[in-house]
Coordinates of C-alpha atoms and ligand atoms in Angstrom, one line a residue:
M1 CA 5.8 17.0 -16.6
S2 CA 4.8 16.2 -13.1
R3 CA 2.5 13.2 -12.5
L4 CA -0.3 12.9 -10.0
V5 CA 0.4 10.0 -7.6
V6 CA -2.2 8.8 -5.0
V7 CA -0.8 6.9 -2.0
S8 CA -3.2 5.3 0.4
G9 CA -1.9 5.1 4.0
G10 CA 0.7 7.7 3.0
G11 CA 0.8 9.3 6.5
S12 CA 3.1 6.7 8.1
G13 CA 5.6 4.0 7.5
I14 CA 6.0 2.6 4.0
G15 CA 3.4 4.9 2.5
R16 CA 5.1 8.0 3.8
A17 CA 8.4 6.8 2.3
I18 CA 6.6 6.2 -1.0
A19 CA 5.1 9.7 -0.9
E20 CA 8.5 11.2 -0.2
H21 CA 10.1 9.2 -3.0
F22 CA 7.6 10.5 -5.6
A23 CA 7.7 14.1 -4.3
A24 CA 11.5 14.1 -4.5
V25 CA 11.4 13.3 -8.2
G26 CA 8.9 16.1 -8.8
D27 CA 5.5 14.4 -8.8
D28 CA 2.4 15.8 -7.1
V29 CA 1.4 13.4 -4.4
L30 CA -2.0 13.0 -2.6
I31 CA -1.8 11.0 0.6
L32 CA -4.8 9.3 2.1
G33 CA -5.5 7.8 5.6
R34 CA -8.0 8.0 8.4
R35 CA -6.1 10.3 10.7
A36 CA -6.0 13.9 9.5
A37 CA -3.4 15.0 12.0
T38 CA -1.0 12.2 11.0
L39 CA -1.5 13.0 7.3
A40 CA -0.9 16.8 7.9
E41 CA 2.2 16.1 9.9
A42 CA 3.6 13.8 7.1
A43 CA 2.7 16.2 4.3
D44 CA 4.2 19.2 6.2
A45 CA 7.4 17.3 7.0
V46 CA 8.0 16.0 3.5
N47 CA 7.1 19.4 1.9
A48 CA 9.5 21.2 4.3
E49 CA 12.3 18.7 3.7
L50 CA 12.0 19.0 -0.1
D51 CA 11.1 22.7 0.0
T52 CA 8.0 22.1 -2.0
K53 CA 4.2 22.0 -1.7
R54 CA 3.7 18.9 -3.8
V55 CA 2.3 16.7 -1.1
T56 CA -1.4 17.2 -0.2
Y57 CA -3.7 15.1 1.9
L58 CA -7.3 14.0 2.4
A59 CA -8.6 12.1 5.4
A60 CA -10.8 9.1 4.5
D61 CA -11.6 5.6 5.8
L62 CA -11.0 3.7 2.5
S63 CA -13.0 0.7 3.7
D64 CA -16.1 2.9 3.6
V65 CA -17.8 3.2 0.2
R66 CA -19.1 6.8 0.9
E67 CA -15.7 8.0 1.9
V68 CA -14.1 6.4 -1.1
E69 CA -16.6 8.2 -3.3
G70 CA -15.5 11.4 -1.5
V71 CA -11.9 10.7 -2.5
A72 CA -12.9 10.2 -6.1
E73 CA -14.8 13.5 -6.1
H74 CA -11.7 15.2 -4.5
V75 CA -9.4 13.7 -7.2
S76 CA -11.9 14.8 -9.9
G77 CA -11.6 18.4 -8.6
L78 CA -7.9 18.3 -8.9
G79 CA -8.3 17.9 -12.7
G80 CA -6.2 15.8 -15.0
T81 CA -5.7 12.1 -14.5
V82 CA -4.1 9.8 -11.9
D83 CA -0.8 8.6 -13.2
V84 CA 0.1 6.3 -10.3
L85 CA -2.1 4.7 -7.7
V86 CA -0.3 3.1 -4.8
N87 CA -2.6 0.9 -2.7
N88 CA -0.6 0.7 0.6
A89 CA -3.2 1.1 3.3
G90 CA -3.6 -1.9 5.5
G91 CA -2.5 -3.6 8.7
F92 CA -2.8 -6.6 11.0
Y93 CA -6.2 -6.4 12.6
G94 CA -8.3 -8.2 15.2
L95 CA -5.7 -9.2 17.7
D96 CA -7.9 -7.6 20.4
Q97 CA -10.7 -10.0 19.7
P98 CA -11.8 -12.6 22.4
D99 CA -10.6 -16.2 22.0
T100 CA -14.0 -17.4 20.9
L101 CA -15.6 -18.4 17.6
A102 CA -17.2 -15.1 17.4
G103 CA -13.9 -13.4 18.1
Y104 CA -12.3 -15.5 15.3
A105 CA -15.0 -14.4 12.9
A106 CA -14.4 -10.8 13.9
Q107 CA -10.7 -11.2 13.3
W108 CA -11.3 -12.5 9.7
R109 CA -13.8 -9.7 9.0
A110 CA -11.4 -7.0 10.3
N111 CA -8.5 -8.2 8.2
F112 CA -10.7 -8.5 5.1
E113 CA -12.2 -5.0 5.6
G114 CA -8.9 -3.5 6.6
N115 CA -6.8 -4.9 3.8
V116 CA -9.0 -5.9 0.9
L117 CA -11.7 -3.2 0.8
P118 CA -9.3 -0.1 0.9
T119 CA -7.5 -1.5 -2.2
V120 CA -10.3 -2.7 -4.3
L121 CA -12.7 0.2 -3.5
L122 CA -10.1 2.9 -4.1
T123 CA -8.9 1.3 -7.4
E124 CA -12.5 0.8 -8.6
A125 CA -13.4 4.4 -7.8
L126 CA -10.3 5.9 -9.5
L127 CA -10.3 3.6 -12.5
P128 CA -12.0 6.0 -14.8
R129 CA -9.4 8.7 -13.9
L130 CA -6.3 6.5 -14.5
T131 CA -4.0 7.7 -17.3
R132 CA -4.4 5.7 -20.5
P133 CA -1.9 4.6 -21.7
G134 CA 0.8 4.7 -19.0
G135 CA -1.2 4.5 -15.8
R136 CA 0.3 2.4 -13.0
I137 CA -1.3 0.5 -10.1
V138 CA 1.1 -0.8 -7.3
T139 CA -0.5 -2.7 -4.4
L140 CA 1.1 -3.7 -1.1
S141 CA 0.5 -7.3 -0.1
S142 CA 2.8 -9.2 2.3
I143 CA 5.1 -12.2 2.8
A144 CA 2.2 -13.4 4.9
A145 CA 0.1 -13.8 1.8
L146 CA 2.6 -16.5 0.7
R147 CA 3.1 -18.3 4.0
G148 CA 0.7 -17.0 6.6
P149 CA -0.4 -16.2 9.3
G150 CA -3.9 -17.0 8.2
T151 CA -6.2 -14.1 8.9
Y152 CA -3.9 -11.3 7.8
G153 CA -2.2 -13.4 5.2
G154 CA -5.4 -14.7 3.8
A155 CA -6.8 -11.1 3.4
K156 CA -3.6 -10.0 1.6
A157 CA -3.6 -13.1 -0.6
A158 CA -7.0 -12.1 -1.8
L159 CA -5.3 -9.2 -3.5
H160 CA -3.2 -11.5 -5.7
P161 CA -6.0 -12.9 -8.0
W162 CA -7.6 -9.4 -7.9
N163 CA -4.3 -7.9 -9.2
A164 CA -4.2 -10.5 -11.9
E165 CA -7.7 -9.6 -13.0
Q166 CA -6.7 -5.9 -13.1
A167 CA -3.6 -6.5 -15.1
T168 CA -5.5 -8.6 -17.6
A169 CA -8.3 -6.1 -18.0
L170 CA -6.2 -3.0 -18.1
G171 CA -3.2 -4.2 -20.1
P172 CA -4.8 -3.4 -23.4
E173 CA -5.3 0.1 -22.2
G174 CA -1.6 0.5 -21.4
I175 CA -2.0 0.3 -17.6
T176 CA 0.1 -2.0 -15.5
A177 CA -0.9 -3.6 -12.1
N178 CA 1.6 -5.2 -9.8
I179 CA 1.9 -6.4 -6.2
I180 CA 4.8 -5.8 -3.9
A181 CA 4.9 -8.4 -1.1
P182 CA 7.3 -7.1 1.6
G183 CA 8.9 -9.1 4.4
Y184 CA 9.7 -7.5 7.7
I185 CA 10.0 -3.8 7.4
E186 CA 11.1 -2.0 10.6
A187 CA 10.2 1.4 11.9
T188 CA 6.6 1.7 10.7
E189 CA 3.4 1.7 12.8
F190 CA 2.6 -1.8 11.6
F191 CA 3.6 -3.7 14.7
G192 CA 2.5 -1.0 17.1
D193 CA 3.7 -2.0 20.6
R194 CA 3.8 -5.7 19.7
M195 CA 7.4 -5.7 18.5
T196 CA 10.0 -6.9 21.0
P197 CA 13.8 -7.1 20.7
A198 CA 13.4 -10.9 20.4
G199 CA 10.7 -10.6 17.8
H200 CA 12.9 -8.2 15.8
A201 CA 15.9 -10.6 16.0
A202 CA 13.8 -13.6 15.0
R203 CA 12.6 -11.8 11.9
V204 CA 16.0 -10.6 11.0
S205 CA 17.5 -14.1 11.4
Q206 CA 15.0 -15.4 8.8
T207 CA 16.6 -13.3 6.1
L208 CA 19.6 -14.2 4.0
V209 CA 21.1 -10.7 4.3
G210 CA 20.8 -10.4 8.1
K211 CA 18.9 -7.2 8.3
A212 CA 15.4 -5.8 8.5
G213 CA 13.9 -4.1 5.5
R214 CA 13.5 -0.3 5.3
A215 CA 10.5 1.6 4.0
A216 CA 12.8 3.4 1.5
E217 CA 13.6 0.1 -0.1
I218 CA 9.9 -0.6 -0.8
A219 CA 9.6 3.0 -2.0
A220 CA 12.4 2.5 -4.5
M221 CA 10.7 -0.6 -6.0
T222 CA 7.4 1.3 -6.1
G223 CA 9.2 4.1 -8.0
Y224 CA 10.6 1.6 -10.5
L225 CA 7.2 -0.1 -11.1
A226 CA 5.7 3.4 -11.7
S227 CA 8.3 4.4 -14.2
P228 CA 7.9 4.4 -18.0
E229 CA 10.7 1.8 -18.1
A230 CA 8.5 -0.7 -16.2
G231 CA 5.9 -0.8 -19.0
F232 CA 6.6 -4.5 -19.7
V233 CA 6.1 -5.5 -16.0
T234 CA 2.5 -6.3 -15.1
G235 CA 0.5 -9.0 -13.3
Q236 CA 3.6 -9.7 -11.1
I237 CA 4.1 -10.4 -7.4
L238 CA 7.5 -8.9 -6.4
Q239 CA 8.9 -10.2 -3.1
I240 CA 11.1 -7.8 -1.1
N241 CA 12.1 -9.8 2.0
G242 CA 15.9 -10.1 2.3
G243 CA 15.6 -13.7 1.1
A244 CA 13.3 -14.7 4.0
L245 CA 11.1 -16.5 1.5
L246 CA 12.7 -17.5 -1.8
G247 CA 11.1 -17.0 -5.2
R248 CA 9.8 -20.1 -6.9
G249 CA 10.2 -21.0 -10.5
Ligands
NAP1 N1 5.9 -3.3 8.1 C1 5.9 -4.5 7.6 O1 6.7 -5.3 8.1 C2 5.0 -4.9 6.5 C3 5.3 -6.2 5.9 C4 4.5 -6.6 4.9 C5 3.5 -5.8 4.4 N2 3.2 -4.6 5.0 C6 2.1 -3.8 4.5 O2 2.6 -2.6 4.1 C7 1.5 -1.6 4.2 C8 2.0 -0.4 5.0 O3 2.3 -0.8 6.3 P1 3.3 -0.1 7.3 O4 4.3 -1.1 7.7 O5 3.8 1.2 6.7 O6 2.4 0.2 8.5 P2 1.7 1.6 9.0 O7 2.7 2.6 9.4 O8 0.7 1.1 10.0 O9 0.9 2.1 7.7 C9 -0.4 1.7 7.3 C10 -1.2 3.0 6.9 O10 -2.4 2.6 6.3 C11 -3.4 3.5 6.8 N3 -4.7 2.8 6.8 C12 -5.0 1.7 7.4 N4 -6.3 1.4 7.2 C13 -6.8 2.4 6.5 C14 -8.1 2.7 6.0 N5 -9.2 1.8 6.2 N6 -8.3 3.8 5.3 C15 -7.3 4.7 5.1 N7 -6.0 4.4 5.5 C16 -5.8 3.3 6.2 C17 -2.9 4.0 8.2 O11 -3.3 5.3 8.5 P3 -4.6 5.6 9.4 O12 -4.4 4.7 10.6 O13 -4.5 7.0 9.7 O14 -5.8 5.2 8.6 C18 -1.4 3.9 8.0 O15 -0.9 5.2 7.6 C19 0.3 -2.3 4.8 O16 -0.6 -2.7 3.8 C20 1.0 -3.5 5.5 O17 0.0 -4.6 5.6 C21 4.0 -4.2 6.0

């Protein structure tokens, strides 16, 4: 039976690869993001490639309470329950702020609003609709949450205790909640025009495997965490970073 998978930020980069992964195994996938044209292009491309109509989209700013309520209404209208929620929307914000105390405050606010609110609001709004037992929540954090830089990493790190709370509260209902903390993943919109050949090489040289990560590698881990076989994995932070930061015992 096909599942319903909701992927925030599914119009580009890692989220798009995740949407493609689930559609390829026969799930229905709803992708969310602010840019309707980007979402439409992604849904059309994945549907055409897989010769399916499984990927649909809805444009919404997930840091806005009213718009998240709109998403919940839309999902309600689809009927059934949400089997997998992938909180992938986020980014590195506030670099355009002036080098002043006010600019610094704005940078912290932008990273909090852009990384924390989309995850916690969407999860809270869809919680009543999650499949019980068997529902899955997978949230994208970052290597930055474990080692900086501060504003972006601090915002992502806030998701870690939040995830622990979700796993604790929802475990008895048969729902798992896990974090994926990626290292450098190339070919997404994350770095915009900030990435340079030297910046790319520096990030690759931090890894033990001598390469950048690919969005499909994050999608594969998301697929595993969403599978029935992963029912004993919850409350975890899974690093996927080519060994750029080692796991600690
Ligand atoms: N690439 C990396 O090296 C890397 C490393 C560690 C962690 N990550 C994390 O992985 C996730 C995916 O990043 P990516 O690399 O795939 O970058 P990306 O291509 O920029 O994807 C981010 C997606 O999130 C959506 N989004 C952002 N804010 C949103 C909001 N308020 N409401 C709705 N949608 C929103 C964007 O769409 P719209 O602009 O249309 O809203 C976009 O599709 C992010 O959380 C990022 O922080 C990335």
